[in-house]
C-alpha cells in the first residue's frame, strides 16, 4: 500500500507492536514503515526506541546495523542525544559493516540536530582511524556532509587513505577521491615543471601528491564509470600536463558502455579538449556522429570535433561537417556550419574550401541551412577583408556580399537577413569613377529599396539594420536624390515604429546626420542643438572601428597557445569538471568547486603518523647493516672457512661466498619466535643437525619411559592376564631395543645419498667436513 502512495498512517500503532518480531523479514517491513511515518507520529515512534536500543547489542551485525539505521532515520528531534550515543557505540563495533552504518548515520543526526556537531566530529575522528576499507568510503561521505572545511582532521590519516584507496568499494572510491583531491588542492603545494640547462624537463611534485596520483592511477581500469571519471578529474586538476594522457584510453573505453554513460563521457572529453585538444585529436574518428545518436550527443560530438581540428585532419572533418548539413536535425545543422567556419578561421589554408562549402549551403532549399550559412559567412567576410590577397575571384569577400545581396528576398530568417543588410552597408563604398551611384556599389541601393517596401513586416533586428543602412548610404552619396528620398522614408517609418529601440535608433542617426543631410527629418522635428559633425566625421563614426571585429572573433595568438598547451595549472581553477552543472549546462546551487592551489602548502610533518615513524625506523635499521631483500649474511661462512673446507654454495669466479640464512628482511638474523625451537645462534650446519638428532633421541626416550609406566600400572590392575600381556609387551620392547641398538652399532658411513645421487644425477649441494662429530646424522 505504501508503494502505491496510499496513506496508511492509521495503522501505526499495530505495526509498531511487531517491531520486536523474531522474523527478520517482518522487522524489515516494520523498519520501512517507521521510516515513512515516524515524523508524523513522533509520540508513537518513541515507543519503539527501547527495542532499537536492545537490538544494538544483538549478536548479529545485520540486526545491529539495521537498528542503528532506523534509529537515526526517525526524524524526531527529542531523540537526537540517544542517536548520538547509539552512533558512538556502533562506531567502535567489531563489525566493519556496523561501523559503515554508523558513518552513514552521522549526516542524518546532524540534520536532525546541528547542536550535536562537536560530538559528531569526535565520532568522525574515531572512524577516520578505522582501517577497514569497507567503512572508509562512508566516512568520506559523512566528512563531506558534516564538516567539509575541517581538512585538518585528515593530516595524520592522509597517507593511509591514499594507500587504502584501491581496496575501498567502488562508490566509496568516488567519494574518497573527491575528498583527497580537495585536500590536495588546499594543503599541498602546486606541482611545477621547469627546464634545466640541458633542456630536459624537471618536475617538482610533492611526495604526498605523487602518492595520491600513484594510488589513484590503477583505478583507471575500474569497471565503474564513476570511478574512472573521478580519477580523470584528479589527474586533470592535480597532475602536470605530461601525465594527462593517462586518462585518454580509459575515457574512450567508456564510450561503448551505454548511451547514458556515453553522453556524460563526451561532455567530460569536450571540457578537457578546450585546454588539451591534442590528447584526443588522433582519436577523432571515435566521435563521428551516428544516425542513432540522441540530439544532445550529436551536438556534443560536433562541438568536440570542432575543437579537435588540426592541420592533419581538417579535410576529413570538413567533409564530415558538410555531410551533417543535410541532416534533419536543425541543431546539428547549425553546429556543423559553425564547425566549417571554425576551420576557416583556425587554418588559413582551408579558407577557400570552407567559403565554397558555405556558399553551397546558401543554395539549399532549407531555411535553417541558409540562415546559419549566412551568419557564418558574415564573420568570415569580416576576417577575409583584412587580407589583401584573394585565393580566387569567386570566393572574394565582395563577391560573396554581392551574391547575398541579390538573394535577400529568398532568405526569410530574421538573423540572416539582418546579417546581409549589415554586410551590404558595411562594404557598400565604391571609389571607382564608373560607379552608377557616386561612392556606392550598384547593388546596395536596391537592397535598401526592398527593405523599405517590407519595413513594416520586418522584425526588430532587421529594422535596426535597415535604418543603419539608410544612414550609411546617405553618408556615402548625400547628393543623390533617390537615396535621399529612400533614407527619408525609412527614417519616417522608424520614427513611428512600435519598438522603442527602432525609434531611438532613428532619432540618434537623424541627429548624427544633421551636418550631412539636414532635410531628411520631418518638418515638426525641433533642433536640439549641440555639436554638428562633418561628413568625414560621420563616416568615421558609422564605418570605422568595424574592421577590428574580425580580430575579436578569432582567438588571439597567446590565447590559442594557452588553449592548446594542455597545462591546466595556468588556467582558472574554477572549472566545473566533475560537477552536475557541467552535464546540465547550467549553474546548480551548492556546487562544490575546487579551491585554488596554495603557494607553498602546509608542513609535510603534519601528515606524519606512527606508521610512517615505524617504517622510517625500520628503513634506518636496514640501511645500517648489510641486508638483502631475501635475508642476512650469517656467520656460517666464516665458520666453514675456519674448518678449511670449501662449500659448493655461491661459487663465483673461484671464490666462495658466505652461506646465506633466509630470514625476514629487517630482522636481526634469527628466525621469528615460535617458528623453530630456540637453540641460540647457529653457526655450523653440522652442529645444527647434531642438535636436532639429540632432541629426537631425547623425545624417544621420554616416550619409552611413559609407555613403561603405563604397562606397570596395567599389570597391577589386570592380574594374571595383565602379566601375560606385559610379558608380550616386554618381549616386543626387547626386540625393538635390540634393533635400535644394532642400528647404532653400525659403522660411520657419512650421510646417506639422496635419490638423485643414487641415480647418478645432481650431486649434493652441501658437503660435510671431515672430522665432524655429526656426520652420522642423515640429511633431512
XYZ file of C-alpha atoms in Angstrom:
780
model
C 0.000 0.000 0.000
C 2.882 2.365 0.723
C 4.365 1.649 -2.702
C 1.088 2.694 -4.303
C 1.149 6.045 -2.492
C -1.721 5.369 -0.118
C -1.762 6.874 3.363
C -1.573 4.060 5.916
C -0.595 6.099 8.961
C -3.739 4.930 10.768
C -2.102 1.514 11.246
C 0.892 2.962 13.054
C 0.180 1.500 16.494
C -0.490 -2.102 15.330
C 2.598 -2.050 13.111
C 4.874 -0.769 15.898
C 3.883 -3.757 18.050
C 5.662 -6.047 15.581
C 8.986 -4.255 15.896
C 10.281 -6.995 18.205
C 9.130 -9.838 15.972
C 11.599 -12.737 15.749
C 11.120 -12.820 11.956
C 13.756 -10.779 10.155
C 11.506 -10.129 7.156
C 8.736 -8.720 9.349
C 11.267 -6.497 11.100
C 12.422 -5.079 7.775
C 8.872 -4.181 6.814
C 8.296 -2.545 10.196
C 11.500 -0.558 9.816
C 10.399 0.708 6.404
C 7.045 1.739 7.821
C 8.658 3.558 10.749
C 10.979 5.499 8.473
C 7.972 6.625 6.446
C 5.595 7.718 9.227
C 7.741 8.308 12.326
C 7.841 12.049 11.719
C 4.042 12.228 11.529
C 3.582 10.151 14.722
C 6.521 11.086 16.966
C 4.830 10.032 20.203
C 4.086 6.521 18.992
C 7.501 6.229 17.378
C 9.153 6.799 20.745
C 7.568 3.562 21.967
C 9.890 1.564 19.736
C 13.118 3.298 20.822
C 13.806 0.800 23.574
C 13.528 -2.075 21.119
C 16.071 -0.487 18.798
C 18.440 0.142 21.686
C 18.236 -3.522 22.664
C 18.903 -4.518 19.071
C 22.125 -2.512 19.155
C 23.522 -5.246 21.405
C 22.279 -8.117 19.241
C 24.754 -10.829 18.264
C 24.004 -10.381 14.566
C 25.816 -7.480 12.826
C 22.911 -7.176 10.399
C 20.431 -6.570 13.232
C 22.728 -4.042 14.907
C 23.241 -2.128 11.669
C 19.538 -2.178 10.825
C 18.574 -0.932 14.284
C 21.001 1.979 14.036
C 19.829 2.810 10.521
C 16.200 3.021 11.609
C 17.012 4.817 14.860
C 18.927 7.538 13.020
C 16.246 7.751 10.339
C 13.444 8.596 12.768
C 13.270 12.373 12.386
C 12.246 13.210 15.942
C 14.478 15.954 17.441
C 13.910 14.781 21.021
C 15.934 11.600 20.482
C 18.976 13.301 18.989
C 21.080 12.641 22.100
C 20.094 8.966 22.061
C 21.048 8.733 18.407
C 24.479 10.226 19.164
C 25.061 7.647 21.883
C 23.986 4.852 19.550
C 26.318 6.092 16.797
C 29.180 6.370 19.267
C 28.600 2.813 20.397
C 28.437 1.424 16.869
C 31.484 3.428 15.775
C 33.629 1.111 17.918
C 31.794 -2.053 16.904
C 33.827 -5.089 15.891
C 31.962 -5.454 12.593
C 33.062 -3.117 9.757
C 29.530 -3.235 8.347
C 28.145 -1.760 11.569
C 30.858 0.907 11.569
C 29.922 1.754 7.996
C 26.301 2.192 9.067
C 27.460 4.409 11.937
C 29.317 6.654 9.486
C 26.244 6.967 7.257
C 24.117 7.824 10.303
C 26.241 10.848 11.193
C 24.790 13.137 8.454
C 21.250 12.114 9.447
C 21.892 13.033 13.061
C 23.484 16.325 12.008
C 20.394 17.266 10.005
C 18.232 16.272 12.952
C 20.083 18.432 15.491
C 23.011 20.631 14.423
C 23.920 21.330 18.045
C 25.378 17.815 18.245
C 28.166 18.774 15.819
C 31.066 18.628 18.351
C 30.093 15.111 19.415
C 29.699 14.012 15.812
C 33.118 15.386 14.888
C 34.624 13.413 17.748
C 32.942 10.247 16.486
C 34.089 11.040 12.971
C 37.670 11.365 14.211
C 37.361 7.888 15.675
C 36.035 6.489 12.417
C 38.871 8.092 10.467
C 41.247 5.770 12.327
C 39.311 2.756 11.075
C 41.499 0.504 8.930
C 38.706 -1.429 7.257
C 38.248 -0.493 3.561
C 34.538 -1.274 3.893
C 33.847 1.776 6.052
C 36.331 4.301 4.627
C 34.043 5.409 1.785
C 31.140 6.028 4.161
C 33.420 8.020 6.445
C 34.336 10.243 3.493
C 30.632 10.836 2.786
C 29.992 11.759 6.422
C 33.006 14.085 6.456
C 31.806 15.979 3.373
C 28.313 16.339 4.822
C 29.174 17.325 8.402
C 32.483 19.201 8.432
C 33.816 19.707 4.879
C 36.104 22.555 5.978
C 37.846 20.629 8.761
C 40.531 19.245 6.488
C 42.995 19.462 9.364
C 41.449 16.269 10.720
C 42.857 14.399 7.716
C 46.515 15.308 8.215
C 47.563 12.172 10.072
C 45.313 9.879 8.015
C 46.074 11.252 4.542
C 48.784 8.776 3.532
C 46.902 5.775 4.874
C 43.767 6.847 3.000
C 45.808 7.089 -0.193
C 47.187 3.579 0.265
C 43.817 2.036 1.061
C 42.111 3.725 -1.894
C 42.348 0.705 -4.199
C 40.672 -1.563 -1.617
C 37.619 0.614 -0.984
C 34.302 -0.244 -2.604
C 33.569 1.424 -5.947
C 31.262 4.199 -4.793
C 33.410 4.765 -1.741
C 36.357 5.329 -4.068
C 34.458 8.141 -5.773
C 33.733 9.959 -2.502
C 37.173 9.336 -1.053
C 38.865 10.598 -4.223
C 36.802 13.771 -4.157
C 37.819 14.374 -0.553
C 41.501 13.677 -1.198
C 41.561 15.900 -4.286
C 40.101 18.768 -2.294
C 42.635 18.151 0.467
C 45.489 18.166 -2.042
C 44.374 21.457 -3.590
C 44.081 23.016 -0.137
C 47.054 21.611 1.761
C 49.690 20.599 -0.802
C 51.933 22.828 -2.949
C 51.252 23.257 -6.636
C 53.306 20.942 -8.889
C 55.612 22.735 -11.278
C 57.854 21.845 -14.190
C 60.971 23.591 -15.467
C 63.822 23.026 -17.871
C 67.426 22.693 -16.825
C 70.479 23.957 -18.656
C 70.456 20.883 -20.931
C 66.848 21.470 -21.947
C 65.485 18.481 -20.049
C 62.190 18.915 -18.240
C 62.295 18.627 -14.466
C 59.123 18.067 -12.464
C 58.772 19.337 -8.928
C 55.924 17.349 -7.362
C 55.303 16.954 -3.648
C 55.768 13.355 -2.497
C 52.331 13.282 -0.859
C 50.721 14.483 -4.065
C 52.669 11.886 -6.004
C 51.446 9.243 -3.543
C 47.835 10.200 -4.238
C 48.301 10.080 -8.013
C 50.116 6.751 -7.877
C 47.396 5.290 -5.649
C 44.632 6.530 -7.938
C 46.195 5.502 -11.264
C 45.216 1.782 -11.011
C 41.587 2.859 -10.740
C 41.630 3.834 -14.418
C 40.931 0.153 -15.039
C 37.815 0.133 -12.868
C 34.617 -1.215 -14.341
C 32.626 1.602 -12.721
C 32.438 4.686 -15.000
C 32.044 6.964 -11.988
C 35.396 5.813 -10.604
C 37.155 6.385 -13.933
C 35.691 9.881 -14.191
C 36.738 10.655 -10.611
C 40.320 9.582 -11.351
C 40.256 11.631 -14.553
C 39.200 14.659 -12.558
C 42.006 14.044 -10.066
C 44.661 13.862 -12.794
C 43.177 16.842 -14.643
C 43.380 19.133 -11.625
C 46.367 17.722 -9.723
C 48.847 16.272 -12.214
C 51.086 18.095 -14.627
C 50.132 18.171 -18.285
C 52.685 15.483 -19.085
C 50.548 12.958 -17.187
C 47.158 13.854 -18.675
C 47.496 11.309 -21.469
C 46.872 8.519 -18.958
C 43.169 9.361 -18.919
C 42.613 9.204 -22.686
C 42.154 5.497 -23.302
C 40.107 4.827 -20.138
C 37.660 7.535 -21.226
C 37.486 6.172 -24.755
C 36.773 2.725 -23.336
C 33.691 4.042 -21.531
C 32.115 5.339 -24.743
C 30.834 1.839 -25.504
C 29.303 1.135 -22.082
C 25.835 2.640 -22.605
C 24.208 5.679 -24.278
C 23.772 7.386 -20.917
C 27.407 6.931 -19.945
C 28.489 7.976 -23.437
C 26.733 11.324 -23.096
C 28.460 12.150 -19.800
C 31.866 10.968 -21.017
C 31.562 13.091 -24.154
C 30.864 16.149 -22.014
C 33.966 15.354 -19.949
C 36.087 14.981 -23.072
C 34.650 18.192 -24.516
C 35.579 20.093 -21.365
C 39.111 18.685 -21.413
C 39.505 19.374 -25.144
C 39.135 23.121 -24.590
C 42.538 23.008 -22.883
C 44.197 19.795 -24.091
C 42.775 19.152 -27.539
C 45.965 17.405 -28.655
C 45.153 14.466 -26.371
C 42.086 13.418 -28.371
C 42.943 14.681 -31.868
C 44.394 11.330 -33.006
C 41.124 9.642 -31.958
C 38.698 11.971 -33.757
C 37.116 9.027 -35.598
C 35.672 7.846 -32.273
C 33.494 10.963 -32.132
C 31.855 10.810 -35.558
C 28.091 11.374 -35.385
C 25.956 8.271 -35.822
C 22.375 8.120 -37.018
C 21.105 6.597 -33.756
C 22.694 9.254 -31.534
C 20.431 11.464 -29.475
C 20.149 15.188 -30.153
C 22.333 16.075 -27.166
C 25.027 13.597 -28.168
C 25.040 14.865 -31.759
C 25.566 18.430 -30.623
C 28.294 17.444 -28.171
C 30.138 15.382 -30.772
C 30.023 18.195 -33.314
C 31.425 20.710 -30.846
C 34.074 18.193 -29.855
C 35.115 17.616 -33.474
C 35.354 21.371 -33.892
C 37.867 21.505 -31.018
C 39.941 18.673 -32.477
C 40.679 20.344 -35.824
C 44.366 20.140 -36.749
C 46.468 20.516 -39.882
C 46.352 16.760 -40.407
C 42.611 16.115 -40.084
C 40.853 19.312 -41.189
C 39.952 17.975 -44.617
C 38.298 14.864 -43.191
C 36.424 16.942 -40.623
C 35.319 19.419 -43.280
C 33.757 16.584 -45.251
C 32.022 15.394 -42.102
C 30.576 18.838 -41.390
C 29.350 19.200 -44.967
C 27.554 15.865 -44.658
C 25.939 16.954 -41.399
C 24.333 19.957 -43.134
C 21.892 17.555 -44.834
C 20.616 16.201 -41.518
C 17.026 16.784 -40.453
C 18.146 17.973 -37.015
C 18.392 21.765 -37.131
C 20.670 21.862 -34.084
C 23.149 19.546 -35.753
C 22.997 21.618 -38.957
C 23.790 24.805 -37.050
C 26.698 23.147 -35.197
C 28.082 21.723 -38.442
C 28.039 25.075 -40.228
C 29.708 26.700 -37.256
C 32.327 23.953 -37.476
C 33.004 24.868 -41.103
C 33.519 28.478 -40.127
C 35.772 27.454 -37.253
C 38.014 25.503 -39.630
C 38.271 28.538 -41.929
C 39.240 30.843 -39.062
C 41.689 28.391 -37.490
C 43.619 27.293 -40.595
C 44.236 29.874 -43.305
C 44.915 27.231 -45.960
C 41.368 25.928 -45.573
C 39.594 29.250 -46.110
C 38.874 28.769 -49.809
C 37.292 25.351 -49.405
C 35.284 26.472 -46.394
C 33.890 29.523 -48.225
C 32.900 27.350 -51.171
C 31.152 24.953 -48.806
C 29.216 27.779 -47.158
C 28.235 29.274 -50.488
C 26.899 25.859 -51.485
C 24.831 25.846 -48.303
C 23.154 29.088 -49.393
C 21.702 27.225 -52.371
C 19.941 24.800 -50.026
C 16.128 24.834 -50.059
C 16.046 24.531 -46.274
C 15.846 27.804 -44.384
C 17.872 26.691 -41.330
C 20.806 25.757 -43.541
C 20.720 29.071 -45.407
C 20.287 31.138 -42.279
C 23.220 29.558 -40.422
C 25.398 29.750 -43.524
C 24.721 33.480 -43.883
C 25.535 34.155 -40.240
C 28.800 32.250 -40.546
C 29.651 33.969 -43.840
C 29.310 37.323 -42.174
C 32.081 36.547 -39.683
C 34.264 35.024 -42.396
C 33.865 38.065 -44.653
C 34.960 40.282 -41.799
C 38.036 38.124 -41.387
C 38.848 37.968 -45.094
C 38.582 41.710 -45.604
C 41.747 42.016 -43.516
C 43.781 40.163 -46.129
C 44.865 41.818 -49.360
C 45.428 38.668 -51.388
C 42.490 36.614 -52.599
C 42.622 32.949 -53.490
C 40.225 33.391 -56.463
C 37.624 35.874 -57.574
C 34.644 33.614 -56.948
C 35.432 33.476 -53.250
C 36.372 37.115 -52.803
C 34.525 38.726 -49.887
C 32.856 41.441 -52.009
C 31.648 38.813 -54.443
C 30.116 36.878 -51.568
C 28.367 40.000 -50.265
C 27.017 40.755 -53.740
C 25.609 37.256 -54.129
C 23.969 37.527 -50.739
C 22.504 40.923 -51.594
C 20.792 39.580 -54.698
C 19.213 36.772 -52.667
C 17.834 38.997 -49.910
C 14.245 38.200 -50.908
C 14.791 34.448 -50.741
C 16.234 34.478 -47.216
C 13.439 34.829 -44.673
C 15.336 34.062 -41.466
C 15.445 37.191 -39.319
C 19.019 36.939 -38.134
C 20.268 36.011 -41.607
C 18.523 38.995 -43.209
C 19.960 41.321 -40.586
C 23.459 39.974 -41.284
C 23.092 40.548 -45.025
C 21.880 44.111 -44.536
C 24.807 44.835 -42.219
C 27.286 43.412 -44.737
C 25.740 45.494 -47.551
C 26.012 48.688 -45.549
C 29.485 47.996 -44.212
C 31.025 47.258 -47.622
C 28.855 49.497 -49.828
C 31.596 52.053 -50.505
C 32.861 52.191 -54.095
C 35.508 54.723 -55.066
C 35.654 53.784 -58.767
C 34.759 56.641 -61.204
C 32.377 54.449 -63.219
C 30.007 53.783 -60.326
C 26.307 54.017 -61.142
C 25.716 55.895 -57.910
C 28.639 58.015 -56.832
C 30.552 56.370 -53.990
C 28.136 53.400 -53.683
C 28.246 49.904 -55.150
C 25.376 49.307 -57.619
C 23.587 46.598 -55.615
C 23.381 48.481 -52.295
C 20.541 50.969 -53.115
C 18.381 48.119 -54.416
C 18.700 46.313 -51.086
C 17.529 49.462 -49.278
C 14.561 49.732 -51.632
C 13.465 46.154 -50.984
C 13.782 46.539 -47.217
C 11.872 49.838 -47.262
C 8.935 48.138 -49.003
C 8.664 45.432 -46.312
C 9.819 47.575 -43.381
C 6.529 47.317 -41.514
C 6.542 43.496 -41.549
C 10.179 43.022 -40.612
C 11.453 42.024 -37.199
C 13.214 44.436 -34.872
C 16.799 43.324 -35.747
C 16.082 43.794 -39.460
C 14.543 47.253 -38.866
C 17.561 48.371 -36.851
C 19.930 47.331 -39.635
C 17.682 48.939 -42.272
C 17.855 52.340 -40.522
C 21.639 51.975 -40.207
C 21.917 51.047 -43.923
C 19.968 54.163 -44.901
C 22.317 56.346 -42.844
C 25.443 54.757 -44.334
C 24.303 55.115 -47.946
C 23.322 58.711 -47.310
C 26.779 59.489 -45.960
C 28.430 57.840 -48.983
C 26.298 59.724 -51.509
C 24.476 62.688 -49.904
C 23.759 64.407 -53.231
C 21.827 61.552 -54.808
C 18.103 62.406 -54.804
C 16.826 58.819 -54.913
C 18.946 57.744 -51.961
C 17.901 60.856 -50.028
C 14.215 60.083 -50.565
C 14.651 56.419 -49.591
C 16.522 57.383 -46.433
C 13.900 59.998 -45.547
C 11.146 57.396 -45.996
C 12.934 54.830 -43.786
C 13.553 57.415 -41.052
C 9.887 58.361 -41.098
C 8.855 54.709 -40.658
C 11.314 54.284 -37.817
C 10.008 57.401 -36.049
C 6.551 55.876 -35.620
C 7.547 52.240 -35.121
C 6.205 50.263 -32.176
C 9.632 49.304 -30.895
C 11.453 51.665 -28.569
C 14.766 50.514 -29.941
C 13.852 51.322 -33.519
C 12.546 54.784 -32.612
C 15.667 55.551 -30.559
C 17.945 54.366 -33.353
C 16.113 56.591 -35.844
C 16.368 59.706 -33.640
C 20.051 59.094 -32.909
C 21.013 58.694 -36.564
C 18.871 61.694 -37.560
C 20.807 63.945 -35.196
C 24.096 62.389 -36.324
C 23.319 63.270 -39.977
C 22.321 66.846 -39.191
C 25.514 68.173 -40.787
C 25.266 65.886 -43.858
C 21.569 65.939 -44.802
C 19.633 68.367 -42.601
C 16.368 67.939 -44.569
C 15.801 64.224 -44.070
C 13.762 64.717 -40.906
C 10.111 65.750 -40.617
C 9.163 69.419 -40.584
C 7.962 69.343 -36.987
C 11.241 67.956 -35.628
C 12.865 70.513 -33.338
C 16.545 71.289 -33.483
C 18.067 70.269 -30.156
C 21.369 72.000 -30.896
C 24.753 70.551 -29.945
C 27.839 69.788 -31.997
C 27.239 69.196 -35.710
C 29.653 66.703 -37.303
C 31.026 66.997 -40.772
C 30.579 64.268 -43.382
C 34.071 62.821 -42.843
C 33.488 62.653 -39.123
C 30.120 60.923 -39.541
C 31.712 58.414 -41.900
C 34.305 57.577 -39.284
C 31.559 57.036 -36.707
C 29.500 54.742 -38.939
C 32.238 52.781 -40.704
C 35.474 52.878 -38.768
C 36.001 50.588 -35.820
C 34.239 47.684 -37.509
C 37.413 46.458 -39.156
C 38.720 45.086 -35.858
C 35.628 42.975 -35.313
C 37.186 40.084 -37.171
C 40.173 40.157 -34.842
C 37.843 39.941 -31.871
C 36.155 36.890 -33.365
C 39.380 34.961 -33.962
C 41.372 33.896 -30.870
C 44.471 35.871 -30.079
C 47.773 34.095 -30.677
C 48.650 33.935 -26.998
C 45.166 32.646 -26.138
C 45.398 29.937 -28.756
C 48.759 28.843 -27.434
C 47.417 28.659 -23.939
C 44.361 26.741 -25.085
C 46.432 24.034 -26.749
C 49.289 23.822 -24.288
C 47.474 21.372 -22.067
C 48.754 22.911 -18.854
C 45.764 23.216 -16.547
C 47.842 24.950 -13.916
C 47.832 28.183 -15.945
C 44.069 28.259 -16.336
C 41.340 29.251 -13.972
C 40.730 26.873 -11.101
C 37.006 27.466 -11.069
C 36.454 24.683 -13.557
C 33.328 22.596 -13.295
C 34.734 19.229 -14.336
C 33.087 16.572 -12.191
C 30.070 18.685 -11.235
C 26.424 18.352 -12.165
C 26.369 21.828 -13.677
C 28.787 20.672 -16.381
C 26.421 17.915 -17.516
C 23.255 20.008 -17.286
C 24.794 23.038 -18.954
C 23.604 25.446 -16.266
C 24.607 26.526 -12.800
C 23.499 24.273 -9.969
C 23.244 25.659 -6.420
C 25.739 24.404 -3.843
C 28.151 23.152 -6.496
C 31.479 22.272 -4.879
C 34.160 23.884 -6.975
C 37.767 23.123 -6.215
C 39.747 25.775 -4.333
C 42.877 27.350 -5.716
C 46.325 25.926 -5.024
C 48.331 27.084 -2.059
C 51.625 28.680 -2.942
C 53.728 26.509 -0.640
C 51.287 24.180 1.127
C 51.323 23.193 4.792
C 54.151 21.438 6.585
C 54.689 17.861 5.443
C 55.404 16.796 9.030
C 51.736 17.317 9.889
C 50.950 14.239 7.804
C 53.432 12.044 9.640
C 51.809 9.153 11.503
C 53.122 6.435 13.854
C 53.115 4.084 10.876
C 55.469 6.383 8.976
C 57.760 6.658 12.010
C 57.916 2.868 12.357
C 58.631 2.469 8.655
C 61.395 5.083 8.834
C 62.964 3.365 11.854
C 62.870 0.018 10.073
C 64.440 1.570 6.993
C 67.249 3.148 9.004
C 67.918 -0.146 10.797
C 68.064 -1.989 7.498
C 70.432 0.528 5.963
C 72.848 0.255 8.927
C 73.547 -3.451 8.201
C 74.288 -5.357 5.015
C 70.850 -6.705 4.253
C 69.473 -8.012 1.004
C 65.851 -8.376 0.000
C 65.852 -12.052 0.954
C 67.984 -12.350 4.051
C 71.146 -11.683 6.009
C 74.672 -12.984 5.796
C 75.113 -15.497 8.609
C 78.278 -16.447 10.443
C 78.320 -19.915 8.894
C 80.568 -18.752 6.090
C 83.307 -17.735 8.473
C 82.957 -20.988 10.382
C 83.340 -23.015 7.218
C 86.415 -21.033 6.324
C 87.929 -21.879 9.682
C 87.292 -25.565 9.013
C 89.338 -25.268 5.874
C 86.643 -26.823 3.703
C 85.165 -25.479 0.519
C 81.421 -25.026 0.124
C 79.674 -25.500 -3.194
C 77.146 -22.750 -2.474
C 77.573 -19.469 -4.320
C 80.828 -20.255 -6.060
C 81.635 -17.405 -8.428
C 84.955 -16.884 -10.149
C 86.778 -19.413 -7.959
C 85.850 -17.604 -4.736
C 83.418 -18.898 -2.141
C 80.683 -16.689 -0.835
C 79.363 -16.998 2.723
C 76.279 -19.074 3.383
C 73.039 -17.066 3.448
C 70.372 -17.974 6.000
C 66.957 -16.765 4.818
C 65.298 -14.558 7.431
C 62.651 -11.816 7.312
C 64.039 -8.515 5.997
C 64.781 -6.062 8.741
C 65.212 -8.697 11.478
C 68.339 -9.432 13.486
C 69.260 -12.589 11.612
C 67.320 -15.036 13.803
C 64.106 -16.819 12.938
C 60.779 -15.455 14.176
C 59.717 -16.502 17.644
C 57.970 -19.845 17.711
C 58.899 -20.883 14.166
C 61.707 -23.288 15.227
C 62.961 -24.447 18.668
C 65.142 -21.877 20.331
C 68.698 -23.180 20.077
C 70.609 -19.946 20.043
C 72.581 -18.650 17.154
C 73.509 -21.445 14.738
C 76.968 -21.057 13.282
C 77.581 -24.603 11.964
C 75.260 -26.675 9.808
C 76.669 -29.978 11.233
C 76.105 -28.782 14.763
C 72.535 -27.854 13.836
C 71.749 -31.362 12.550
C 73.505 -32.908 15.595
C 71.344 -30.910 17.965
C 68.274 -32.000 16.028
C 69.273 -35.646 16.374
C 69.875 -35.318 20.112
C 66.478 -33.680 20.626
C 64.756 -36.500 18.719
C 66.551 -39.216 20.764
C 65.534 -37.493 23.989
C 61.926 -37.405 22.807
C 62.049 -41.151 22.010
C 63.414 -41.971 25.479
C 60.681 -39.949 27.115
C 58.048 -41.810 25.126
C 59.529 -45.184 26.145
C 59.510 -44.239 29.821
C 55.857 -43.196 29.575
C 54.944 -46.494 27.939
C 56.735 -48.483 30.661
C 54.887 -46.638 33.395
C 51.562 -47.315 31.696
C 52.399 -51.021 31.391
C 53.303 -51.289 35.067
C 50.009 -49.721 36.053
C 48.194 -52.144 33.769
C 49.918 -55.155 35.387
C 48.908 -54.087 38.825
C 45.290 -53.600 37.788
C 44.876 -56.567 35.391
C 46.247 -59.552 37.393
C 47.339 -62.708 35.549
C 46.057 -61.680 32.184
C 47.767 -58.398 32.541
C 51.026 -60.161 33.414
C 50.886 -62.223 30.207
C 50.199 -59.142 28.166
C 53.001 -57.364 29.984
C 55.430 -60.177 29.114
C 54.473 -59.925 25.466
C 54.992 -56.197 25.532
C 58.370 -56.648 27.217
C 59.411 -59.099 24.503
C 58.399 -56.601 21.838
C 60.305 -53.874 23.628
C 63.385 -56.056 23.839
C 63.233 -56.779 20.164
C 62.745 -53.115 19.311
C 65.510 -52.106 21.654
C 67.823 -54.649 20.128
C 67.016 -53.404 16.678
C 67.760 -49.848 17.691
C 70.992 -50.922 19.420
C 72.071 -52.753 16.308
C 71.351 -49.658 14.265
C 73.582 -47.528 16.490
C 76.365 -50.094 16.295
C 76.685 -49.678 12.550
C 79.982 -48.145 11.347
C 80.035 -44.471 10.482
C 79.453 -44.193 6.797
C 78.718 -40.493 6.364
C 75.450 -39.044 5.103
C 73.127 -41.152 3.040
C 72.975 -40.290 -0.627
C 69.782 -38.690 -1.920
C 67.678 -40.475 -4.550
C 69.113 -38.227 -7.176
C 72.663 -39.140 -6.150
C 71.831 -42.847 -6.250
C 70.638 -42.440 -9.835
C 73.795 -40.574 -10.749
C 72.059 -37.232 -11.065
C 72.807 -33.938 -9.349
C 75.423 -34.011 -6.602
C 74.614 -32.779 -3.125
C 74.766 -29.031 -2.653
C 76.113 -29.386 0.883
C 79.265 -31.339 1.774
C 80.084 -32.295 5.357
C 83.528 -31.640 6.665
C 85.811 -34.455 7.745
C 86.164 -34.952 11.454
C 82.692 -33.629 12.199
C 81.004 -35.257 15.177
C 77.615 -35.320 13.496
C 78.341 -36.991 10.170
C 76.158 -39.938 11.102
C 73.039 -37.747 11.061
C 71.005 -38.209 7.881
C 70.269 -35.143 5.801
C 66.616 -34.028 6.160
